[in-house]
PDB file of C-alpha atoms and ligand atoms in Angstrom:
ATOM      1  CA  UNK A   1     121.526 130.659 108.015  1.00 90.00           C
ATOM      2  CA  UNK A   2     118.501 129.955 110.272  1.00 91.00           C
ATOM      3  CA  UNK A   3     116.015 130.386 107.472  1.00 93.00           C
ATOM      4  CA  UNK A   4     117.897 128.037 105.092  1.00 97.00           C
ATOM      5  CA  UNK A   5     115.938 124.763 104.665  1.00 98.00           C
ATOM      6  CA  UNK A   6     118.494 121.956 104.224  1.00 98.00           C
ATOM      7  CA  UNK A   7     117.777 118.393 103.258  1.00 98.00           C
ATOM      8  CA  UNK A   8     120.419 115.982 104.609  1.00 98.00           C
ATOM      9  CA  UNK A   9     120.295 112.730 102.622  1.00 97.00           C
ATOM     10  CA  UNK A  10     122.241 110.172 104.678  1.00 94.00           C
ATOM     11  CA  UNK A  11     123.304 109.909 108.382  1.00 93.00           C
ATOM     12  CA  UNK A  12     126.975 110.069 107.606  1.00 91.00           C
ATOM     13  CA  UNK A  13     128.295 112.368 110.313  1.00 95.00           C
ATOM     14  CA  UNK A  14     126.869 113.361 113.684  1.00 96.00           C
ATOM     15  CA  UNK A  15     128.857 116.592 114.045  1.00 97.00           C
ATOM     16  CA  UNK A  16     127.614 117.842 110.662  1.00 98.00           C
ATOM     17  CA  UNK A  17     124.085 116.781 111.545  1.00 97.00           C
ATOM     18  CA  UNK A  18     124.232 118.669 114.883  1.00 97.00           C
ATOM     19  CA  UNK A  19     125.648 121.784 113.348  1.00 98.00           C
ATOM     20  CA  UNK A  20     123.125 121.757 110.526  1.00 98.00           C
ATOM     21  CA  UNK A  21     120.391 121.340 113.086  1.00 97.00           C
ATOM     22  CA  UNK A  22     121.739 124.243 115.111  1.00 97.00           C
ATOM     23  CA  UNK A  23     122.338 126.641 112.190  1.00 97.00           C
ATOM     24  CA  UNK A  24     119.630 125.754 109.629  1.00 97.00           C
ATOM     25  CA  UNK A  25     116.136 124.298 109.302  1.00 97.00           C
ATOM     26  CA  UNK A  26     117.133 120.663 108.892  1.00 98.00           C
ATOM     27  CA  UNK A  27     115.190 117.923 107.080  1.00 98.00           C
ATOM     28  CA  UNK A  28     116.593 114.421 107.475  1.00 97.00           C
ATOM     29  CA  UNK A  29     115.686 112.206 104.436  1.00 96.00           C
ATOM     30  CA  UNK A  30     116.210 109.009 106.495  1.00 94.00           C
ATOM     31  CA  UNK A  31     113.548 110.098 109.001  1.00 93.00           C
ATOM     32  CA  UNK A  32     110.917 108.875 106.559  1.00 94.00           C
ATOM     33  CA  UNK A  33     110.904 105.277 105.302  1.00 95.00           C
ATOM     34  CA  UNK A  34     111.902 104.801 101.630  1.00 93.00           C
ATOM     35  CA  UNK A  35     108.308 104.205 100.472  1.00 96.00           C
ATOM     36  CA  UNK A  36     107.180 107.530 102.038  1.00 96.00           C
ATOM     37  CA  UNK A  37     110.042 109.708 100.783  1.00 96.00           C
ATOM     38  CA  UNK A  38     108.224 111.136  97.772  1.00 95.00           C
ATOM     39  CA  UNK A  39     105.421 112.242 100.059  1.00 96.00           C
ATOM     40  CA  UNK A  40     107.923 113.668 102.587  1.00 97.00           C
ATOM     41  CA  UNK A  41     109.695 115.661  99.862  1.00 97.00           C
ATOM     42  CA  UNK A  42     106.387 116.970  98.439  1.00 96.00           C
ATOM     43  CA  UNK A  43     105.291 118.121 101.898  1.00 97.00           C
ATOM     44  CA  UNK A  44     108.560 120.010 102.554  1.00 97.00           C
ATOM     45  CA  UNK A  45     109.760 121.002  99.101  1.00 98.00           C
ATOM     46  CA  UNK A  46     108.638 124.645  99.464  1.00 98.00           C
ATOM     47  CA  UNK A  47     111.149 125.044 102.345  1.00 98.00           C
ATOM     48  CA  UNK A  48     114.163 123.112 101.016  1.00 98.00           C
ATOM     49  CA  UNK A  49     116.720 125.360  99.268  1.00 98.00           C
ATOM     50  CA  UNK A  50     119.824 123.247  99.940  1.00 98.00           C
ATOM     51  CA  UNK A  51     120.803 119.562  99.851  1.00 98.00           C
ATOM     52  CA  UNK A  52     123.694 118.074 101.814  1.00 98.00           C
ATOM     53  CA  UNK A  53     124.504 114.773 100.072  1.00 96.00           C
ATOM     54  CA  UNK A  54     127.144 112.128 100.732  1.00 94.00           C
ATOM     55  CA  UNK A  55     129.118 109.555  98.769  1.00 92.00           C
ATOM     56  CA  UNK A  56     126.379 106.989  99.536  1.00 90.00           C
ATOM     57  CA  UNK A  57     123.191 109.030  98.876  1.00 92.00           C
ATOM     58  CA  UNK A  58     123.662 112.124  96.727  1.00 95.00           C
ATOM     59  CA  UNK A  59     121.112 114.031  94.629  1.00 97.00           C
ATOM     60  CA  UNK A  60     119.908 112.225  91.548  1.00 97.00           C
ATOM     61  CA  UNK A  61     117.689 113.610  88.841  1.00 97.00           C
ATOM     62  CA  UNK A  62     114.441 112.628  90.594  1.00 97.00           C
ATOM     63  CA  UNK A  63     115.460 114.231  93.913  1.00 97.00           C
ATOM     64  CA  UNK A  64     116.508 117.416  92.135  1.00 98.00           C
ATOM     65  CA  UNK A  65     113.232 117.548  90.186  1.00 98.00           C
ATOM     66  CA  UNK A  66     111.233 117.116  93.370  1.00 97.00           C
ATOM     67  CA  UNK A  67     112.770 120.263  94.941  1.00 98.00           C
ATOM     68  CA  UNK A  68     111.699 123.310  92.885  1.00 98.00           C
ATOM     69  CA  UNK A  69     113.342 125.767  95.280  1.00 98.00           C
ATOM     70  CA  UNK A  70     116.730 124.026  95.283  1.00 98.00           C
ATOM     71  CA  UNK A  71     119.674 126.449  94.937  1.00 98.00           C
ATOM     72  CA  UNK A  72     122.727 124.524  96.144  1.00 98.00           C
ATOM     73  CA  UNK A  73     123.976 120.973  96.715  1.00 98.00           C
ATOM     74  CA  UNK A  74     126.861 120.873  99.183  1.00 98.00           C
ATOM     75  CA  UNK A  75     128.253 117.340  99.063  1.00 98.00           C
ATOM     76  CA  UNK A  76     129.990 115.792 102.085  1.00 98.00           C
ATOM     77  CA  UNK A  77     132.385 114.023  99.742  1.00 97.00           C
ATOM     78  CA  UNK A  78     134.986 114.783  97.121  1.00 97.00           C
ATOM     79  CA  UNK A  79     133.469 112.365  94.590  1.00 96.00           C
ATOM     80  CA  UNK A  80     130.324 113.688  92.948  1.00 97.00           C
ATOM     81  CA  UNK A  81     129.225 110.626  90.981  1.00 97.00           C
ATOM     82  CA  UNK A  82     125.979 110.480  92.993  1.00 96.00           C
ATOM     83  CA  UNK A  83     124.974 114.086  91.933  1.00 98.00           C
ATOM     84  CA  UNK A  84     123.399 114.712  88.553  1.00 98.00           C
ATOM     85  CA  UNK A  85     125.849 117.471  87.582  1.00 98.00           C
ATOM     86  CA  UNK A  86     124.370 118.004  84.084  1.00 97.00           C
ATOM     87  CA  UNK A  87     120.925 118.664  85.559  1.00 98.00           C
ATOM     88  CA  UNK A  88     122.419 121.105  88.098  1.00 98.00           C
ATOM     89  CA  UNK A  89     124.176 122.976  85.295  1.00 98.00           C
ATOM     90  CA  UNK A  90     120.931 123.170  83.310  1.00 98.00           C
ATOM     91  CA  UNK A  91     118.876 124.327  86.300  1.00 98.00           C
ATOM     92  CA  UNK A  92     121.518 126.757  87.647  1.00 98.00           C
ATOM     93  CA  UNK A  93     121.934 124.823  90.893  1.00 98.00           C
ATOM     94  CA  UNK A  94     125.329 125.342  92.527  1.00 98.00           C
ATOM     95  CA  UNK A  95     127.360 122.302  93.628  1.00 98.00           C
ATOM     96  CA  UNK A  96     130.286 122.071  96.053  1.00 98.00           C
ATOM     97  CA  UNK A  97     132.397 119.174  97.317  1.00 98.00           C
ATOM     98  CA  UNK A  98     135.158 118.562  99.930  1.00 98.00           C
ATOM     99  CA  UNK A  99     138.518 118.265  98.119  1.00 97.00           C
ATOM    100  CA  UNK A 100     142.014 118.429  99.652  1.00 98.00           C
ATOM    101  CA  UNK A 101     141.018 117.939 103.296  1.00 98.00           C
ATOM    102  CA  UNK A 102     140.604 114.174 102.846  1.00 98.00           C
ATOM    103  CA  UNK A 103     143.538 113.460 100.535  1.00 98.00           C
ATOM    104  CA  UNK A 104     145.954 112.334 103.256  1.00 98.00           C
ATOM    105  CA  UNK A 105     143.446 110.024 104.912  1.00 98.00           C
ATOM    106  CA  UNK A 106     142.376 108.309 101.717  1.00 98.00           C
ATOM    107  CA  UNK A 107     146.021 107.908 100.538  1.00 98.00           C
ATOM    108  CA  UNK A 108     147.022 106.569 104.004  1.00 99.00           C
ATOM    109  CA  UNK A 109     144.183 104.044 103.869  1.00 98.00           C
ATOM    110  CA  UNK A 110     145.108 102.959 100.349  1.00 99.00           C
ATOM    111  CA  UNK A 111     148.662 102.080 101.445  1.00 99.00           C
ATOM    112  CA  UNK A 112     147.252 100.498 104.636  1.00 98.00           C
ATOM    113  CA  UNK A 113     144.925  98.322 102.552  1.00 98.00           C
ATOM    114  CA  UNK A 114     147.729  97.188 100.273  1.00 98.00           C
ATOM    115  CA  UNK A 115     149.923  96.197 103.213  1.00 98.00           C
ATOM    116  CA  UNK A 116     147.025  94.686 105.056  1.00 98.00           C
ATOM    117  CA  UNK A 117     146.059  92.557 102.048  1.00 98.00           C
ATOM    118  CA  UNK A 118     149.606  91.508 101.163  1.00 98.00           C
ATOM    119  CA  UNK A 119     150.795  90.827 104.742  1.00 98.00           C
ATOM    120  CA  UNK A 120     147.366  89.324 105.616  1.00 98.00           C
ATOM    121  CA  UNK A 121     147.097  91.416 108.780  1.00 98.00           C
ATOM    122  CA  UNK A 122     143.393  90.856 109.276  1.00 97.00           C
ATOM    123  CA  UNK A 123     143.704  87.127 108.631  1.00 96.00           C
ATOM    124  CA  UNK A 124     146.640  86.869 111.072  1.00 97.00           C
ATOM    125  CA  UNK A 125     144.571  88.689 113.675  1.00 97.00           C
ATOM    126  CA  UNK A 126     141.749  86.139 113.216  1.00 96.00           C
ATOM    127  CA  UNK A 127     144.361  83.369 113.428  1.00 97.00           C
ATOM    128  CA  UNK A 128     145.505  84.612 116.895  1.00 98.00           C
ATOM    129  CA  UNK A 129     141.936  85.249 118.156  1.00 98.00           C
ATOM    130  CA  UNK A 130     140.787  81.758 117.096  1.00 97.00           C
ATOM    131  CA  UNK A 131     143.553  80.156 119.173  1.00 98.00           C
ATOM    132  CA  UNK A 132     145.067  78.626 116.022  1.00 98.00           C
ATOM    133  CA  UNK A 133     148.539  79.925 116.942  1.00 97.00           C
ATOM    134  CA  UNK A 134     148.564  77.578 119.913  1.00 97.00           C
ATOM    135  CA  UNK A 135     147.450  74.547 118.001  1.00 97.00           C
ATOM    136  CA  UNK A 136     148.804  75.035 114.489  1.00 96.00           C
ATOM    137  CA  UNK A 137     152.070  76.864 115.109  1.00 95.00           C
ATOM    138  CA  UNK A 138     153.194  79.919 113.112  1.00 97.00           C
ATOM    139  CA  UNK A 139     151.117  81.730 110.463  1.00 97.00           C
ATOM    140  CA  UNK A 140     151.808  81.031 106.752  1.00 96.00           C
ATOM    141  CA  UNK A 141     154.249  83.354 104.912  1.00 97.00           C
ATOM    142  CA  UNK A 142     152.826  86.375 103.161  1.00 97.00           C
ATOM    143  CA  UNK A 143     153.859  88.795 100.429  1.00 98.00           C
ATOM    144  CA  UNK A 144     156.229  91.766 100.746  1.00 98.00           C
ATOM    145  CA  UNK A 145     154.952  95.314  99.871  1.00 98.00           C
ATOM    146  CA  UNK A 146     158.219  97.295 100.011  1.00 98.00           C
ATOM    147  CA  UNK A 147     160.002  97.561  96.637  1.00 98.00           C
ATOM    148  CA  UNK A 148     157.049  96.334  94.589  1.00 98.00           C
ATOM    149  CA  UNK A 149     155.799  97.760  91.266  1.00 98.00           C
ATOM    150  CA  UNK A 150     152.888 100.034  92.068  1.00 99.00           C
ATOM    151  CA  UNK A 151     150.396 101.057  89.364  1.00 99.00           C
ATOM    152  CA  UNK A 152     147.972 103.882  89.991  1.00 98.00           C
ATOM    153  CA  UNK A 153     144.828 104.647  87.930  1.00 98.00           C
ATOM    154  CA  UNK A 154     144.245 108.358  88.193  1.00 98.00           C
ATOM    155  CA  UNK A 155     147.028 110.700  89.259  1.00 98.00           C
ATOM    156  CA  UNK A 156     144.898 113.412  90.824  1.00 97.00           C
ATOM    157  CA  UNK A 157     145.349 114.561  94.440  1.00 97.00           C
ATOM    158  CA  UNK A 158     144.703 111.147  95.960  1.00 98.00           C
ATOM    159  CA  UNK A 159     146.638 109.210  93.302  1.00 98.00           C
ATOM    160  CA  UNK A 160     149.632 111.508  93.859  1.00 98.00           C
ATOM    161  CA  UNK A 161     149.291 111.027  97.608  1.00 98.00           C
ATOM    162  CA  UNK A 162     149.474 107.253  97.101  1.00 98.00           C
ATOM    163  CA  UNK A 163     152.486 107.593  94.825  1.00 98.00           C
ATOM    164  CA  UNK A 164     154.394 109.775  97.355  1.00 98.00           C
ATOM    165  CA  UNK A 165     153.747 107.306 100.133  1.00 98.00           C
ATOM    166  CA  UNK A 166     154.644 104.282  97.979  1.00 98.00           C
ATOM    167  CA  UNK A 167     157.919 105.973  97.060  1.00 98.00           C
ATOM    168  CA  UNK A 168     158.863 105.921 100.759  1.00 98.00           C
ATOM    169  CA  UNK A 169     158.434 102.132 100.565  1.00 98.00           C
ATOM    170  CA  UNK A 170     160.947 102.028  97.683  1.00 98.00           C
ATOM    171  CA  UNK A 171     158.232 101.041  95.221  1.00 98.00           C
ATOM    172  CA  UNK A 172     158.503 101.927  91.533  1.00 98.00           C
ATOM    173  CA  UNK A 173     155.532 104.011  90.457  1.00 98.00           C
ATOM    174  CA  UNK A 174     153.637 103.905  87.157  1.00 98.00           C
ATOM    175  CA  UNK A 175     150.231 105.313  86.341  1.00 98.00           C
ATOM    176  CA  UNK A 176     147.426 105.445  83.816  1.00 98.00           C
ATOM    177  CA  UNK A 177     145.206 108.431  83.276  1.00 97.00           C
ATOM    178  CA  UNK A 178     143.457 110.179  80.343  1.00 95.00           C
ATOM    179  CA  UNK A 179     146.490 112.348  79.715  1.00 96.00           C
ATOM    180  CA  UNK A 180     150.130 112.261  80.753  1.00 97.00           C
ATOM    181  CA  UNK A 181     150.857 114.463  83.809  1.00 96.00           C
ATOM    182  CA  UNK A 182     153.692 116.962  83.533  1.00 92.00           C
ATOM    183  CA  UNK A 183     156.244 117.291  86.298  1.00 90.00           C
ATOM    184  CA  UNK A 184     156.331 113.709  87.566  1.00 95.00           C
ATOM    185  CA  UNK A 185     159.028 111.059  87.148  1.00 94.00           C
ATOM    186  CA  UNK A 186     156.463 108.320  87.172  1.00 98.00           C
ATOM    187  CA  UNK A 187     156.104 106.098  84.114  1.00 98.00           C
ATOM    188  CA  UNK A 188     152.938 106.845  82.132  1.00 98.00           C
ATOM    189  CA  UNK A 189     150.977 104.006  80.517  1.00 98.00           C
ATOM    190  CA  UNK A 190     148.291 105.301  78.065  1.00 98.00           C
ATOM    191  CA  UNK A 191     147.086 101.687  77.968  1.00 98.00           C
ATOM    192  CA  UNK A 192     145.610 100.299  81.201  1.00 98.00           C
ATOM    193  CA  UNK A 193     146.337  96.650  80.279  1.00 98.00           C
ATOM    194  CA  UNK A 194     150.005  97.514  79.895  1.00 98.00           C
ATOM    195  CA  UNK A 195     149.968  99.243  83.305  1.00 98.00           C
ATOM    196  CA  UNK A 196     148.325  96.204  84.942  1.00 99.00           C
ATOM    197  CA  UNK A 197     150.808  93.834  83.246  1.00 98.00           C
ATOM    198  CA  UNK A 198     153.648  95.838  84.743  1.00 98.00           C
ATOM    199  CA  UNK A 199     152.234  96.220  88.261  1.00 99.00           C
ATOM    200  CA  UNK A 200     152.322  94.060  91.384  1.00 98.00           C
ATOM    201  CA  UNK A 201     149.764  96.278  93.158  1.00 98.00           C
ATOM    202  CA  UNK A 202     147.169  98.250  91.212  1.00 99.00           C
ATOM    203  CA  UNK A 203     145.431 101.139  92.981  1.00 99.00           C
ATOM    204  CA  UNK A 204     142.186 102.634  91.698  1.00 99.00           C
ATOM    205  CA  UNK A 205     142.186 106.336  92.490  1.00 98.00           C
ATOM    206  CA  UNK A 206     140.278 108.008  89.638  1.00 98.00           C
ATOM    207  CA  UNK A 207     136.870 109.693  89.611  1.00 97.00           C
ATOM    208  CA  UNK A 208     133.875 107.593  88.560  1.00 97.00           C
ATOM    209  CA  UNK A 209     132.580 108.771  85.175  1.00 96.00           C
ATOM    210  CA  UNK A 210     130.995 107.038  82.162  1.00 96.00           C
ATOM    211  CA  UNK A 211     134.540 106.381  80.913  1.00 96.00           C
ATOM    212  CA  UNK A 212     135.811 104.760  84.087  1.00 98.00           C
ATOM    213  CA  UNK A 213     132.734 102.643  84.853  1.00 98.00           C
ATOM    214  CA  UNK A 214     133.872  98.994  85.195  1.00 98.00           C
ATOM    215  CA  UNK A 215     137.403 100.037  84.137  1.00 98.00           C
ATOM    216  CA  UNK A 216     138.629  97.017  86.121  1.00 98.00           C
ATOM    217  CA  UNK A 217     137.308  94.270  83.824  1.00 98.00           C
ATOM    218  CA  UNK A 218     138.415  90.724  83.247  1.00 98.00           C
ATOM    219  CA  UNK A 219     141.245  91.734  80.886  1.00 98.00           C
ATOM    220  CA  UNK A 220     142.725  94.126  83.432  1.00 98.00           C
ATOM    221  CA  UNK A 221     142.382  91.564  86.200  1.00 98.00           C
ATOM    222  CA  UNK A 222     144.091  88.885  84.120  1.00 98.00           C
ATOM    223  CA  UNK A 223     146.885  91.289  83.177  1.00 98.00           C
ATOM    224  CA  UNK A 224     147.479  91.909  86.927  1.00 98.00           C
ATOM    225  CA  UNK A 225     147.613  88.168  87.362  1.00 98.00           C
ATOM    226  CA  UNK A 226     147.685  85.527  90.108  1.00 98.00           C
ATOM    227  CA  UNK A 227     150.288  87.341  92.202  1.00 98.00           C
ATOM    228  CA  UNK A 228     148.745  90.781  91.696  1.00 98.00           C
ATOM    229  CA  UNK A 229     146.765  92.743  94.220  1.00 98.00           C
ATOM    230  CA  UNK A 230     143.989  95.223  93.482  1.00 99.00           C
ATOM    231  CA  UNK A 231     143.302  98.089  95.899  1.00 99.00           C
ATOM    232  CA  UNK A 232     140.146 100.178  95.397  1.00 99.00           C
ATOM    233  CA  UNK A 233     139.588 103.328  97.514  1.00 98.00           C
ATOM    234  CA  UNK A 234     137.653 105.150  94.799  1.00 98.00           C
ATOM    235  CA  UNK A 235     134.183 103.813  93.844  1.00 98.00           C
ATOM    236  CA  UNK A 236     132.779 100.292  93.663  1.00 98.00           C
ATOM    237  CA  UNK A 237     131.473 100.834  90.147  1.00 98.00           C
ATOM    238  CA  UNK A 238     135.013 101.063  88.813  1.00 98.00           C
ATOM    239  CA  UNK A 239     135.180  97.278  89.238  1.00 98.00           C
ATOM    240  CA  UNK A 240     133.200  94.548  87.447  1.00 98.00           C
ATOM    241  CA  UNK A 241     132.528  92.778  90.752  1.00 98.00           C
ATOM    242  CA  UNK A 242     131.370  89.379  89.400  1.00 98.00           C
ATOM    243  CA  UNK A 243     134.590  89.191  87.327  1.00 98.00           C
ATOM    244  CA  UNK A 244     136.639  90.153  90.400  1.00 98.00           C
ATOM    245  CA  UNK A 245     134.976  87.477  92.517  1.00 98.00           C
ATOM    246  CA  UNK A 246     135.581  84.830  89.810  1.00 98.00           C
ATOM    247  CA  UNK A 247     139.230  85.780  89.492  1.00 98.00           C
ATOM    248  CA  UNK A 248     139.783  85.669  93.274  1.00 98.00           C
ATOM    249  CA  UNK A 249     138.022  82.321  93.609  1.00 98.00           C
ATOM    250  CA  UNK A 250     139.899  80.785  90.656  1.00 98.00           C
ATOM    251  CA  UNK A 251     143.267  82.144  91.814  1.00 98.00           C
ATOM    252  CA  UNK A 252     143.665  84.296  88.689  1.00 98.00           C
ATOM    253  CA  UNK A 253     144.151  87.317  91.016  1.00 98.00           C
ATOM    254  CA  UNK A 254     146.234  87.213  94.160  1.00 98.00           C
ATOM    255  CA  UNK A 255     144.128  89.452  96.425  1.00 98.00           C
ATOM    256  CA  UNK A 256     142.120  92.603  96.802  1.00 98.00           C
ATOM    257  CA  UNK A 257     141.771  95.382  99.342  1.00 98.00           C
ATOM    258  CA  UNK A 258     138.435  97.067  98.936  1.00 98.00           C
ATOM    259  CA  UNK A 259     137.033 100.145 100.736  1.00 98.00           C
ATOM    260  CA  UNK A 260     134.153 100.561  98.244  1.00 98.00           C
ATOM    261  CA  UNK A 261     131.516  98.424  96.577  1.00 98.00           C
ATOM    262  CA  UNK A 262     129.120  98.838  93.706  1.00 97.00           C
ATOM    263  CA  UNK A 263     125.912  98.605  95.782  1.00 95.00           C
ATOM    264  CA  UNK A 264     127.192  99.595  99.170  1.00 93.00           C
ATOM    265  CA  UNK A 265     126.316  99.172 101.959  1.00 91.00           C
ATOM    266  CA  UNK A 266     125.590  95.790 100.383  1.00 95.00           C
ATOM    267  CA  UNK A 267     128.745  93.707  99.747  1.00 97.00           C
ATOM    268  CA  UNK A 268     128.740  90.698  97.354  1.00 97.00           C
ATOM    269  CA  UNK A 269     128.107  87.571  99.450  1.00 97.00           C
ATOM    270  CA  UNK A 270     130.952  85.660  97.720  1.00 97.00           C
ATOM    271  CA  UNK A 271     133.539  88.213  98.839  1.00 98.00           C
ATOM    272  CA  UNK A 272     132.606  87.741 102.498  1.00 96.00           C
ATOM    273  CA  UNK A 273     133.643  84.081 102.337  1.00 94.00           C
ATOM    274  CA  UNK A 274     137.062  84.749 100.729  1.00 97.00           C
ATOM    275  CA  UNK A 275     140.321  84.848 102.653  1.00 93.00           C
ATOM    276  CA  UNK A 276     142.367  86.749 100.088  1.00 95.00           C
ATOM    277  CA  UNK A 277     140.403  89.998 100.460  1.00 98.00           C
ATOM    278  CA  UNK A 278     140.212  92.822 102.994  1.00 98.00           C
ATOM    279  CA  UNK A 279     136.826  94.518 103.084  1.00 98.00           C
ATOM    280  CA  UNK A 280     136.218  97.931 104.584  1.00 98.00           C
ATOM    281  CA  UNK A 281     132.939  99.966 104.892  1.00 96.00           C
ATOM    282  CA  UNK A 282     133.910 103.004 102.784  1.00 96.00           C
ATOM    283  CA  UNK A 283     136.039 104.671 105.484  1.00 97.00           C
ATOM    284  CA  UNK A 284     138.685 106.385 103.301  1.00 98.00           C
ATOM    285  CA  UNK A 285     138.014 109.779 104.881  1.00 98.00           C
ATOM    286  CA  UNK A 286     136.742 108.336 108.150  1.00 97.00           C
ATOM    287  CA  UNK A 287     138.888 109.979 110.834  1.00 98.00           C
ATOM    288  CA  UNK A 288     137.605 112.402 113.444  1.00 97.00           C
ATOM    289  CA  UNK A 289     139.958 115.132 112.227  1.00 98.00           C
ATOM    290  CA  UNK A 290     139.141 114.848 108.549  1.00 98.00           C
ATOM    291  CA  UNK A 291     135.368 114.374 108.891  1.00 98.00           C
ATOM    292  CA  UNK A 292     135.287 117.567 110.986  1.00 98.00           C
ATOM    293  CA  UNK A 293     137.220 119.472 108.305  1.00 98.00           C
ATOM    294  CA  UNK A 294     134.822 118.139 105.626  1.00 98.00           C
ATOM    295  CA  UNK A 295     131.812 119.138 107.725  1.00 98.00           C
ATOM    296  CA  UNK A 296     133.205 122.620 108.295  1.00 98.00           C
ATOM    297  CA  UNK A 297     133.760 122.981 104.543  1.00 98.00           C
ATOM    298  CA  UNK A 298     130.152 122.030 103.831  1.00 98.00           C
ATOM    299  CA  UNK A 299     128.921 124.521 106.434  1.00 98.00           C
ATOM    300  CA  UNK A 300     131.224 127.248 105.099  1.00 98.00           C
ATOM    301  CA  UNK A 301     129.964 126.712 101.602  1.00 98.00           C
ATOM    302  CA  UNK A 302     126.323 126.958 102.756  1.00 98.00           C
ATOM    303  CA  UNK A 303     127.170 130.085 104.760  1.00 98.00           C
ATOM    304  CA  UNK A 304     128.888 131.681 101.759  1.00 98.00           C
ATOM    305  CA  UNK A 305     125.867 130.827  99.573  1.00 98.00           C
ATOM    306  CA  UNK A 306     123.424 132.450 102.007  1.00 98.00           C
ATOM    307  CA  UNK A 307     125.637 135.525 102.252  1.00 97.00           C
ATOM    308  CA  UNK A 308     126.007 135.648  98.459  1.00 97.00           C
ATOM    309  CA  UNK A 309     129.790 135.385  98.819  1.00 98.00           C
ATOM    310  CA  UNK A 310     132.040 133.229  96.544  1.00 98.00           C
ATOM    311  CA  UNK A 311     131.721 129.515  97.376  1.00 98.00           C
ATOM    312  CA  UNK A 312     134.861 127.929  98.796  1.00 98.00           C
ATOM    313  CA  UNK A 313     134.935 124.746  96.701  1.00 98.00           C
ATOM    314  CA  UNK A 314     132.560 125.202  93.749  1.00 98.00           C
ATOM    315  CA  UNK A 315     132.282 122.510  91.112  1.00 98.00           C
ATOM    316  CA  UNK A 316     129.205 123.823  89.302  1.00 97.00           C
TER     317      UNK A 316
HETATM  318  C1  DGY B 401     134.609 110.902  99.007  1.00 91.51           C
HETATM  319  O1  DGY B 401     134.621 111.929  99.694  1.00 91.51           O
HETATM  320  O2  DGY B 401     134.219 110.898  97.839  1.00 91.51           O
HETATM  321  C2  DGY B 401     135.106 109.652  99.624  1.00 91.51           C
HETATM  322  O3  DGY B 401     134.724 108.524  98.921  1.00 91.51           O
HETATM  323  C3  DGY B 401     134.673 109.581 101.064  1.00 91.51           C
HETATM  324  O4  DGY B 401     135.381 108.552 101.740  1.00 91.51           O
END
């Protein structure tokens, strides 16, 4: 692959960066400041035949148009909402992602976030560190997770992973998705408001598309209610964030565990000040083991492309 010019869009993984540097001719987008990127791309576009994108910076229409020799986008993510897939289809550019290898980690984190939010683990930790245990006595009582009514939006690989884990906590599982899934005993709600009304904890685990943009709106939040908890491990743009903030401040929603944000790495200022939320920096797949598997999948897809062999995880 030495002759393959690869543009890496975001410093998301040092192992992948090292391996790309060793095996390909690597161009790092972040090496040039944002105002100089057009110039940087123009100067190197004749050599760039591949893009490695991430869940934070992918390949939008402008980036694709600025790379006339682009043949493949190998995304270091399962979600491809940051890649202009229609444009890739039209231009014959191949696209791959990293499914399966991250399912366990993201599902683990989703359950972790629910428990962390409901049992206020981060807040209790801050309570101990601040010395308040010594001066104020025991921590306030929290909310139980085991046995609760779990609602899941999107019953794909990650949604199913969450369901399986929640079953082990004796939760009852219901879900909402575009169509009813065969072969599950989980209750299907074609209507999201009905699912939220009948859930104590609502997990967002669907792909971000035009149809699921701001799927968590005021009506869904109010249906979940003052004791309800929202957990989002999918994409920030699934949630109408100003409405979420209002509901948390006004006590119309019990709490939220969030791994993703609409304009990450920026996080709405108001959320930072709230005590009924747990905020994580998009680390769903962020374990050493999984990130290495994702990186190896990206490298294997690029290798297959160069050798004109079938891609391992093609999407387009
Ligand atoms: C993905 O791969 O799309 C995940 O969001 C990464 O954590």
